[in-house]
mmCIF file of C-alpha atoms in Angstrom:
data_model
loop_
_atom_site.group_PDB
_atom_site.id
_atom_site.type_symbol
_atom_site.label_atom_id
_atom_site.label_comp_id
_atom_site.label_asym_id
_atom_site.label_seq_id
_atom_site.Cartn_x
_atom_site.Cartn_y
_atom_site.Cartn_z
ATOM 1 C CA MET A 1 13.289 -13.010 37.800
ATOM 2 C CA SER A 2 12.853 -16.561 36.699
ATOM 3 C CA GLU A 3 15.939 -18.497 35.727
ATOM 4 C CA ARG A 4 16.961 -18.373 32.088
ATOM 5 C CA HIS A 5 19.596 -20.079 29.985
ATOM 6 C CA GLU A 6 20.843 -17.846 27.233
ATOM 7 C CA PRO A 7 23.977 -16.996 25.280
ATOM 8 C CA GLY A 8 26.870 -15.982 27.490
ATOM 9 C CA MET A 9 25.225 -17.336 30.626
ATOM 10 C CA ASP A 10 25.403 -20.506 32.653
ATOM 11 C CA ALA A 11 22.169 -22.429 33.139
ATOM 12 C CA GLY A 12 20.489 -21.412 36.356
ATOM 13 C CA ASN A 13 22.533 -18.236 36.706
ATOM 14 C CA ALA A 14 20.627 -15.823 34.482
ATOM 15 C CA GLY A 15 20.129 -12.405 35.993
ATOM 16 C CA ASN A 16 22.829 -13.065 38.568
ATOM 17 C CA ASP A 17 25.922 -13.343 36.415
ATOM 18 C CA SER A 18 27.689 -10.419 38.043
ATOM 19 C CA ASN A 19 28.298 -12.448 41.188
ATOM 20 C CA ASP A 20 30.789 -14.840 39.604
ATOM 21 C CA SER A 21 33.684 -12.387 39.677
ATOM 22 C CA ASN A 22 35.400 -10.240 42.262
ATOM 23 C CA ASP A 23 36.410 -7.795 39.534
ATOM 24 C CA SER A 24 32.948 -6.386 38.822
ATOM 25 C CA ASN A 25 33.322 -3.331 41.032
ATOM 26 C CA ASP A 26 36.839 -2.180 40.100
ATOM 27 C CA SER A 27 35.287 0.089 37.514
ATOM 28 C CA ASN A 28 37.951 2.751 37.353
ATOM 29 C CA GLY A 29 40.859 0.511 36.557
ATOM 30 C CA GLY A 30 40.277 0.299 32.820
ATOM 31 C CA ASN A 31 38.149 3.333 32.190
ATOM 32 C CA ASP A 32 40.839 5.700 31.002
ATOM 33 C CA SER A 33 40.172 4.596 27.419
ATOM 34 C CA ASN A 34 36.619 5.973 27.461
ATOM 35 C CA ASP A 35 37.716 9.388 26.329
ATOM 36 C CA SER A 36 38.374 7.953 22.873
ATOM 37 C CA ASN A 37 35.393 5.607 22.933
ATOM 38 C CA ASP A 38 32.743 7.766 21.365
ATOM 39 C CA SER A 39 30.176 5.450 19.830
ATOM 40 C CA ASN A 40 30.236 7.241 16.486
ATOM 41 C CA ASP A 41 33.990 7.316 15.948
ATOM 42 C CA GLY A 42 34.457 3.896 14.373
ATOM 43 C CA ASN A 43 37.009 1.417 15.703
ATOM 44 C CA GLY A 44 39.619 3.640 17.296
ATOM 45 C CA GLY A 45 38.467 6.748 15.446
ATOM 46 C CA ASN A 46 40.310 5.996 12.194
ATOM 47 C CA ALA A 47 37.769 3.929 10.288
ATOM 48 C CA GLY A 48 36.192 6.817 8.418
ATOM 49 C CA HIS A 49 33.756 5.561 5.820
ATOM 50 C CA ASP A 50 35.318 2.096 5.426
ATOM 51 C CA PRO A 51 32.744 -0.388 6.760
ATOM 52 C CA LEU A 52 35.201 -3.302 6.820
ATOM 53 C CA ALA A 53 37.533 -1.399 9.146
ATOM 54 C CA ARG A 54 34.589 -1.039 11.548
ATOM 55 C CA LEU A 55 33.861 -4.777 11.811
ATOM 56 C CA SER A 56 33.569 -6.045 15.388
ATOM 57 C CA LEU A 57 33.135 -9.708 16.341
ATOM 58 C CA ASN A 58 30.700 -10.471 19.120
ATOM 59 C CA GLN A 59 31.994 -13.114 21.514
ATOM 60 C CA GLU A 60 28.920 -15.314 21.056
ATOM 61 C CA THR A 61 29.592 -15.756 17.343
ATOM 62 C CA VAL A 62 32.578 -17.914 18.300
ATOM 63 C CA ARG A 63 31.430 -19.212 21.672
ATOM 64 C CA GLN A 64 33.818 -22.168 21.250
ATOM 65 C CA TRP A 65 36.735 -19.781 21.761
ATOM 66 C CA SER A 66 38.029 -18.768 25.172
ATOM 67 C CA LEU A 67 38.482 -15.061 25.753
ATOM 68 C CA PRO A 68 42.242 -15.228 24.992
ATOM 69 C CA GLU A 69 41.479 -17.164 21.802
ATOM 70 C CA LEU A 70 38.918 -14.542 20.799
ATOM 71 C CA VAL A 71 41.355 -11.689 21.355
ATOM 72 C CA ASP A 72 44.277 -13.412 19.633
ATOM 73 C CA GLY A 73 42.134 -14.617 16.719
ATOM 74 C CA CYS A 74 40.695 -11.176 16.054
ATOM 75 C CA ALA A 75 44.131 -9.573 16.286
ATOM 76 C CA ARG A 76 45.531 -12.041 13.723
ATOM 77 C CA ALA A 77 42.561 -11.438 11.393
ATOM 78 C CA GLY A 78 42.826 -7.665 11.624
ATOM 79 C CA VAL A 79 39.450 -7.312 13.343
ATOM 80 C CA ARG A 80 39.960 -4.510 15.839
ATOM 81 C CA GLY A 81 36.737 -4.688 17.857
ATOM 82 C CA VAL A 82 35.115 -7.314 20.084
ATOM 83 C CA GLY A 83 31.695 -7.351 21.723
ATOM 84 C CA LEU A 84 31.793 -9.155 25.062
ATOM 85 C CA TRP A 85 29.326 -10.956 27.342
ATOM 86 C CA ARG A 86 29.376 -10.676 31.101
ATOM 87 C CA ALA A 87 29.491 -14.321 32.192
ATOM 88 C CA PRO A 88 32.584 -15.406 30.211
ATOM 89 C CA VAL A 89 34.303 -12.130 31.067
ATOM 90 C CA GLN A 90 33.610 -12.690 34.752
ATOM 91 C CA ARG A 91 34.967 -16.223 34.575
ATOM 92 C CA TYR A 92 38.207 -14.889 33.094
ATOM 93 C CA GLY A 93 38.268 -11.854 35.378
ATOM 94 C CA VAL A 94 36.990 -8.431 34.354
ATOM 95 C CA ALA A 95 40.199 -6.510 34.973
ATOM 96 C CA ALA A 96 42.271 -9.275 33.374
ATOM 97 C CA ALA A 97 39.998 -9.253 30.309
ATOM 98 C CA ALA A 98 40.349 -5.497 30.004
ATOM 99 C CA ARG A 99 44.151 -5.799 30.050
ATOM 100 C CA ARG A 100 44.146 -8.643 27.528
ATOM 101 C CA VAL A 101 42.016 -6.724 25.044
ATOM 102 C CA ARG A 102 43.924 -3.486 25.516
ATOM 103 C CA GLU A 103 47.367 -5.085 25.185
ATOM 104 C CA ALA A 104 46.298 -6.727 21.904
ATOM 105 C CA GLY A 105 45.382 -3.316 20.498
ATOM 106 C CA LEU A 106 41.683 -4.169 20.357
ATOM 107 C CA ARG A 107 38.631 -2.313 21.582
ATOM 108 C CA VAL A 108 35.581 -3.605 23.453
ATOM 109 C CA THR A 109 32.698 -2.261 21.385
ATOM 110 C CA SER A 110 29.900 -3.326 23.734
ATOM 111 C CA LEU A 111 29.105 -5.366 26.819
ATOM 112 C CA CYS A 112 26.016 -7.534 26.991
ATOM 113 C CA ARG A 113 23.944 -7.607 28.962
ATOM 114 C CA GLY A 114 22.099 -5.503 31.479
ATOM 115 C CA GLY A 115 18.363 -5.181 31.761
ATOM 116 C CA PHE A 116 15.493 -7.433 32.917
ATOM 117 C CA PHE A 117 13.725 -4.541 34.603
ATOM 118 C CA THR A 118 10.105 -5.695 34.483
ATOM 119 C CA ALA A 119 9.620 -7.646 37.739
ATOM 120 C CA LEU A 120 6.691 -6.623 39.931
ATOM 121 C CA ASP A 121 8.181 -7.749 43.232
ATOM 122 C CA PRO A 122 10.139 -4.906 44.896
ATOM 123 C CA THR A 123 12.878 -7.227 46.101
ATOM 124 C CA GLU A 124 13.397 -8.602 42.588
ATOM 125 C CA ARG A 125 13.428 -5.093 41.148
ATOM 126 C CA ALA A 126 16.037 -3.965 43.667
ATOM 127 C CA ALA A 127 18.186 -6.987 42.868
ATOM 128 C CA ALA A 128 17.926 -6.235 39.135
ATOM 129 C CA LEU A 129 19.060 -2.648 39.710
ATOM 130 C CA ASP A 130 22.012 -3.839 41.788
ATOM 131 C CA ASP A 131 22.995 -6.282 39.050
ATOM 132 C CA ASN A 132 22.781 -3.544 36.436
ATOM 133 C CA ARG A 133 25.005 -1.259 38.485
ATOM 134 C CA ALA A 134 27.540 -4.079 38.560
ATOM 135 C CA ALA A 135 27.192 -4.406 34.773
ATOM 136 C CA VAL A 136 27.902 -0.686 34.375
ATOM 137 C CA ASP A 137 31.007 -1.052 36.521
ATOM 138 C CA GLU A 138 32.184 -3.981 34.382
ATOM 139 C CA ALA A 139 31.620 -2.017 31.167
ATOM 140 C CA ALA A 140 33.659 0.875 32.548
ATOM 141 C CA THR A 141 36.485 -1.450 33.540
ATOM 142 C CA LEU A 142 36.500 -2.962 30.043
ATOM 143 C CA GLY A 143 36.746 0.501 28.496
ATOM 144 C CA THR A 144 33.489 0.325 26.572
ATOM 145 C CA ASP A 145 30.941 3.107 26.643
ATOM 146 C CA THR A 146 28.046 0.822 25.640
ATOM 147 C CA LEU A 147 26.048 -1.485 27.908
ATOM 148 C CA VAL A 148 23.430 -3.387 25.912
ATOM 149 C CA LEU A 149 20.090 -3.824 27.706
ATOM 150 C CA VAL A 150 17.665 -6.701 27.169
ATOM 151 C CA SER A 151 14.804 -5.103 28.998
ATOM 152 C CA GLY A 152 12.818 -8.106 30.238
ATOM 153 C CA GLY A 153 9.574 -9.886 29.404
ATOM 154 C CA LEU A 154 6.235 -10.057 31.134
ATOM 155 C CA PRO A 155 6.225 -11.196 34.767
ATOM 156 C CA PRO A 156 4.503 -14.541 35.357
ATOM 157 C CA GLY A 157 0.735 -14.181 34.986
ATOM 158 C CA SER A 158 0.897 -10.633 33.610
ATOM 159 C CA ARG A 159 -0.473 -9.399 30.270
ATOM 160 C CA ASP A 160 0.306 -5.735 30.890
ATOM 161 C CA LEU A 161 2.832 -4.742 28.223
ATOM 162 C CA SER A 162 2.511 -1.011 28.799
ATOM 163 C CA GLY A 163 2.991 -1.410 32.542
ATOM 164 C CA ALA A 164 6.132 -3.468 31.951
ATOM 165 C CA ARG A 165 7.519 -0.762 29.672
ATOM 166 C CA GLU A 166 6.876 1.889 32.321
ATOM 167 C CA ARG A 167 8.873 -0.142 34.821
ATOM 168 C CA ILE A 168 11.720 -0.174 32.296
ATOM 169 C CA ALA A 169 11.534 3.619 32.133
ATOM 170 C CA ASP A 170 11.624 3.824 35.927
ATOM 171 C CA ALA A 171 14.733 1.643 36.019
ATOM 172 C CA LEU A 172 16.435 3.712 33.339
ATOM 173 C CA GLY A 173 15.761 6.817 35.388
ATOM 174 C CA GLU A 174 17.602 5.281 38.326
ATOM 175 C CA LEU A 175 20.491 3.821 36.352
ATOM 176 C CA ALA A 176 21.245 6.494 33.756
ATOM 177 C CA PRO A 177 22.967 8.956 36.137
ATOM 178 C CA TYR A 178 25.016 6.142 37.698
ATOM 179 C CA ALA A 179 26.136 4.966 34.248
ATOM 180 C CA ALA A 180 26.864 8.479 33.006
ATOM 181 C CA ASP A 181 29.154 9.113 35.971
ATOM 182 C CA ARG A 182 31.208 6.110 34.792
ATOM 183 C CA GLY A 183 31.284 7.021 31.098
ATOM 184 C CA VAL A 184 28.786 4.346 30.062
ATOM 185 C CA ARG A 185 25.688 4.807 27.913
ATOM 186 C CA LEU A 186 22.707 2.489 28.349
ATOM 187 C CA ALA A 187 21.656 0.957 25.015
ATOM 188 C CA ILE A 188 18.091 -0.358 24.761
ATOM 189 C CA GLU A 189 17.905 -3.294 22.357
ATOM 190 C CA PRO A 190 14.511 -4.040 20.814
ATOM 191 C CA LEU A 191 14.051 -7.772 20.243
ATOM 192 C CA HIS A 192 11.834 -9.498 17.693
ATOM 193 C CA PRO A 193 8.216 -9.766 18.928
ATOM 194 C CA MET A 194 8.564 -13.536 19.397
ATOM 195 C CA TYR A 195 10.584 -12.691 22.525
ATOM 196 C CA ALA A 196 8.080 -10.239 24.024
ATOM 197 C CA ALA A 197 6.499 -12.632 26.513
ATOM 198 C CA ASP A 198 9.604 -13.945 28.242
ATOM 199 C CA ARG A 199 12.578 -11.805 27.291
ATOM 200 C CA CYS A 200 11.898 -8.299 26.023
ATOM 201 C CA VAL A 201 8.675 -6.286 25.879
ATOM 202 C CA VAL A 202 10.483 -3.721 23.699
ATOM 203 C CA SER A 203 9.858 -5.141 20.238
ATOM 204 C CA THR A 204 10.360 -2.263 17.800
ATOM 205 C CA LEU A 205 12.876 0.500 17.328
ATOM 206 C CA ALA A 206 10.033 2.995 17.813
ATOM 207 C CA GLN A 207 9.257 1.535 21.245
ATOM 208 C CA ALA A 208 12.937 1.665 22.188
ATOM 209 C CA LEU A 209 13.163 5.289 21.097
ATOM 210 C CA ASP A 210 10.002 6.218 22.984
ATOM 211 C CA LEU A 211 11.813 5.069 26.128
ATOM 212 C CA ALA A 212 15.243 6.470 25.263
ATOM 213 C CA GLU A 213 13.949 9.912 24.356
ATOM 214 C CA ARG A 214 12.892 10.511 27.950
ATOM 215 C CA PHE A 215 16.603 10.880 28.738
ATOM 216 C CA PRO A 216 19.572 12.754 27.264
ATOM 217 C CA ALA A 217 20.966 11.098 24.142
ATOM 218 C CA ASP A 218 24.421 10.712 25.642
ATOM 219 C CA ARG A 219 22.944 8.708 28.525
ATOM 220 C CA VAL A 220 20.398 6.408 26.887
ATOM 221 C CA GLY A 221 20.582 5.162 23.311
ATOM 222 C CA VAL A 222 19.341 2.231 21.266
ATOM 223 C CA VAL A 223 20.744 -0.822 19.522
ATOM 224 C CA VAL A 224 19.943 -1.297 15.836
ATOM 225 C CA ASP A 225 20.071 -5.083 15.347
ATOM 226 C CA ALA A 226 19.103 -6.127 11.833
ATOM 227 C CA TYR A 227 18.107 -9.625 12.972
ATOM 228 C CA HIS A 228 15.424 -8.240 15.269
ATOM 229 C CA LEU A 229 14.226 -5.331 13.119
ATOM 230 C CA TRP A 230 14.337 -6.436 9.478
ATOM 231 C CA TRP A 231 10.608 -7.284 9.310
ATOM 232 C CA ASP A 232 9.364 -3.809 10.362
ATOM 233 C CA ASP A 233 8.328 -1.621 7.427
ATOM 234 C CA THR A 234 8.850 1.516 9.541
ATOM 235 C CA VAL A 235 12.435 0.677 10.478
ATOM 236 C CA GLY A 236 13.994 3.029 7.929
ATOM 237 C CA ALA A 237 12.160 6.034 9.333
ATOM 238 C CA GLN A 238 12.977 4.915 12.872
ATOM 239 C CA ILE A 239 16.689 4.596 12.036
ATOM 240 C CA ASP A 240 16.537 8.180 10.764
ATOM 241 C CA ARG A 241 14.822 9.189 14.000
ATOM 242 C CA ALA A 242 17.456 7.373 16.062
ATOM 243 C CA GLY A 243 20.205 9.175 14.179
ATOM 244 C CA GLY A 244 18.671 12.563 14.892
ATOM 245 C CA ARG A 245 17.372 13.010 11.335
ATOM 246 C CA GLY A 246 13.711 12.365 12.022
ATOM 247 C CA GLY A 247 12.978 15.404 14.133
ATOM 248 C CA ARG A 248 12.340 13.522 17.403
ATOM 249 C CA ALA A 249 15.751 12.783 18.870
ATOM 250 C CA GLY A 250 14.940 15.143 21.713
ATOM 251 C CA ASP A 251 18.235 16.966 22.214
ATOM 252 C CA GLY A 252 19.709 16.664 18.738
ATOM 253 C CA GLY A 253 22.149 13.845 19.442
ATOM 254 C CA SER A 254 22.265 10.451 17.818
ATOM 255 C CA ARG A 255 20.629 7.648 19.776
ATOM 256 C CA ILE A 256 22.425 4.866 17.884
ATOM 257 C CA ALA A 257 24.676 3.342 20.521
ATOM 258 C CA ALA A 258 25.348 0.035 18.751
ATOM 259 C CA PHE A 259 24.722 -1.566 15.361
ATOM 260 C CA GLN A 260 24.559 -5.369 15.125
ATOM 261 C CA LEU A 261 24.096 -7.845 12.299
ATOM 262 C CA ALA A 262 22.928 -11.418 11.837
ATOM 263 C CA ASP A 263 20.713 -13.001 9.198
ATOM 264 C CA TRP A 264 17.188 -14.419 9.505
ATOM 265 C CA VAL A 265 16.937 -18.014 8.294
ATOM 266 C CA THR A 266 13.932 -20.300 8.095
ATOM 267 C CA PRO A 267 12.627 -22.624 9.248
ATOM 268 C CA LEU A 268 13.466 -21.407 12.721
ATOM 269 C CA PRO A 269 15.232 -24.107 14.701
ATOM 270 C CA GLU A 270 13.895 -25.480 17.948
ATOM 271 C CA GLY A 271 14.733 -22.859 20.537
ATOM 272 C CA ALA A 272 14.574 -19.733 18.387
ATOM 273 C CA LEU A 273 17.139 -17.906 20.537
ATOM 274 C CA LEU A 274 19.940 -19.853 18.849
ATOM 275 C CA GLY A 275 18.621 -19.580 15.316
ATOM 276 C CA ARG A 276 20.533 -16.641 13.876
ATOM 277 C CA GLY A 277 22.007 -17.151 10.436
ATOM 278 C CA GLN A 278 25.442 -16.437 9.039
ATOM 279 C CA LEU A 279 25.609 -13.209 7.029
ATOM 280 C CA GLY A 280 24.130 -13.768 3.583
ATOM 281 C CA ASP A 281 22.316 -17.011 4.410
ATOM 282 C CA GLY A 282 18.885 -15.514 4.989
ATOM 283 C CA ALA A 283 16.299 -12.854 4.238
ATOM 284 C CA VAL A 284 17.850 -9.673 5.656
ATOM 285 C CA ASP A 285 19.102 -6.959 3.318
ATOM 286 C CA LEU A 286 22.233 -6.346 5.358
ATOM 287 C CA ARG A 287 23.778 -3.799 3.015
ATOM 288 C CA TRP A 288 20.575 -1.745 3.113
ATOM 289 C CA PHE A 289 20.760 -1.646 6.905
ATOM 290 C CA ARG A 290 24.397 -0.567 6.841
ATOM 291 C CA GLU A 291 23.764 2.155 4.288
ATOM 292 C CA ARG A 292 20.678 3.422 6.133
ATOM 293 C CA VAL A 293 22.486 3.564 9.475
ATOM 294 C CA ASP A 294 25.542 5.198 7.899
ATOM 295 C CA ALA A 295 23.286 7.809 6.273
ATOM 296 C CA THR A 296 22.493 9.158 9.750
ATOM 297 C CA GLY A 297 26.180 9.932 10.281
ATOM 298 C CA TYR A 298 26.925 6.870 12.387
ATOM 299 C CA ARG A 299 30.545 5.772 11.997
ATOM 300 C CA GLY A 300 30.780 3.397 14.933
ATOM 301 C CA PRO A 301 31.457 -0.346 15.078
ATOM 302 C CA ILE A 302 29.409 -2.831 13.082
ATOM 303 C CA GLU A 303 29.147 -5.847 15.340
ATOM 304 C CA VAL A 304 28.394 -9.348 14.030
ATOM 305 C CA GLU A 305 26.453 -11.267 16.686
ATOM 306 C CA ILE A 306 25.336 -14.746 15.622
ATOM 307 C CA PHE A 307 23.977 -17.350 18.061
ATOM 308 C CA ASN A 308 24.236 -20.578 16.096
ATOM 309 C CA PRO A 309 25.320 -24.027 17.369
ATOM 310 C CA ALA A 310 26.424 -25.029 13.868
ATOM 311 C CA LEU A 311 28.990 -22.244 13.901
ATOM 312 C CA TRP A 312 30.079 -23.158 17.420
ATOM 313 C CA ALA A 313 30.820 -26.724 16.271
ATOM 314 C CA ARG A 314 33.351 -25.461 13.709
ATOM 315 C CA ASP A 315 36.899 -24.216 14.036
ATOM 316 C CA GLY A 316 36.780 -20.669 15.376
ATOM 317 C CA ALA A 317 39.366 -19.279 12.976
ATOM 318 C CA GLU A 318 37.418 -20.732 10.062
ATOM 319 C CA VAL A 319 34.207 -19.109 11.313
ATOM 320 C CA LEU A 320 35.921 -15.739 11.733
ATOM 321 C CA ALA A 321 37.415 -15.908 8.245
ATOM 322 C CA GLU A 322 33.951 -16.686 6.870
ATOM 323 C CA VAL A 323 32.432 -13.779 8.808
ATOM 324 C CA VAL A 324 35.008 -11.396 7.345
ATOM 325 C CA ASP A 325 34.371 -12.699 3.834
ATOM 326 C CA ARG A 326 30.576 -12.533 4.206
ATOM 327 C CA PHE A 327 30.819 -9.067 5.740
ATOM 328 C CA ARG A 328 32.880 -7.887 2.780
ATOM 329 C CA THR A 329 30.361 -9.352 0.321
ATOM 330 C CA HIS A 330 27.004 -8.628 1.953
ATOM 331 C CA VAL A 331 27.612 -5.581 4.146
ATOM 332 C CA ALA A 332 30.611 -3.515 3.061
ATOM 333 C CA GLY A 333 30.453 -4.054 -0.692
#
């Protein structure tokens, strides 16, 4: 894989972020919480139908915070879930991060990211699979049952989208049993089509489901991210399908492994990866997404994941308070 600089990763270390920590393979140390980590049970199983109680803050929304600051800030604000990224977790120590979150009474709702399965070179493909096994181990240590996958873009010089998607399916076939043995479900995240060339050839929820449905629902699911999917006029029907209501879920189980929110603002800034908007600032009908996902029976975390340098330049506690207020107004209300 070519080097990438993206949220949660150091420049020049993309695709190899599992090597920064010696904790990545101690997967059983923090995995005893997985029995209560069903992805449809809300935050800790007590959220019921209250969307605000299901709010989870993704680590990248407040990148300016260290991991201890993230955990302490969420605990003070009453936000019980956090979505984590591998590189900052590895820098802190995977086992130490698991303890810190657990002792604060919080839950890790997802770990990002695995994936990048589309390389043609066999050596690169083998390295990607090894890295994804390490990611599964880290997720298990953190006590989350959800590993988010950014599947990978086209290899250099290639225009074969369907071939790239088949290589993703091959990788899922190898990884799904390994992840299942450790209580982790693989969650395919479709990204907006503007990322198809270099980051993710899975651009729609339908494409993600076409891949996921080759495997049992408890092993491979999908991520519903409003930022990436809001433009698609079939997304409502595909959310129903993902929730097992559209007649194609395969084995009757829900495929919705994670639900994420950010807003779409224009004009897109230079470097569109970091252009997500604060809730309510853009074009996405966030409440519609929440209601449509909830209508499938999903009661899991609702994770706010915003990559935005303007937010990172502000006080983290102020950003979190604003997220909670915007969530209450534009999502839960």
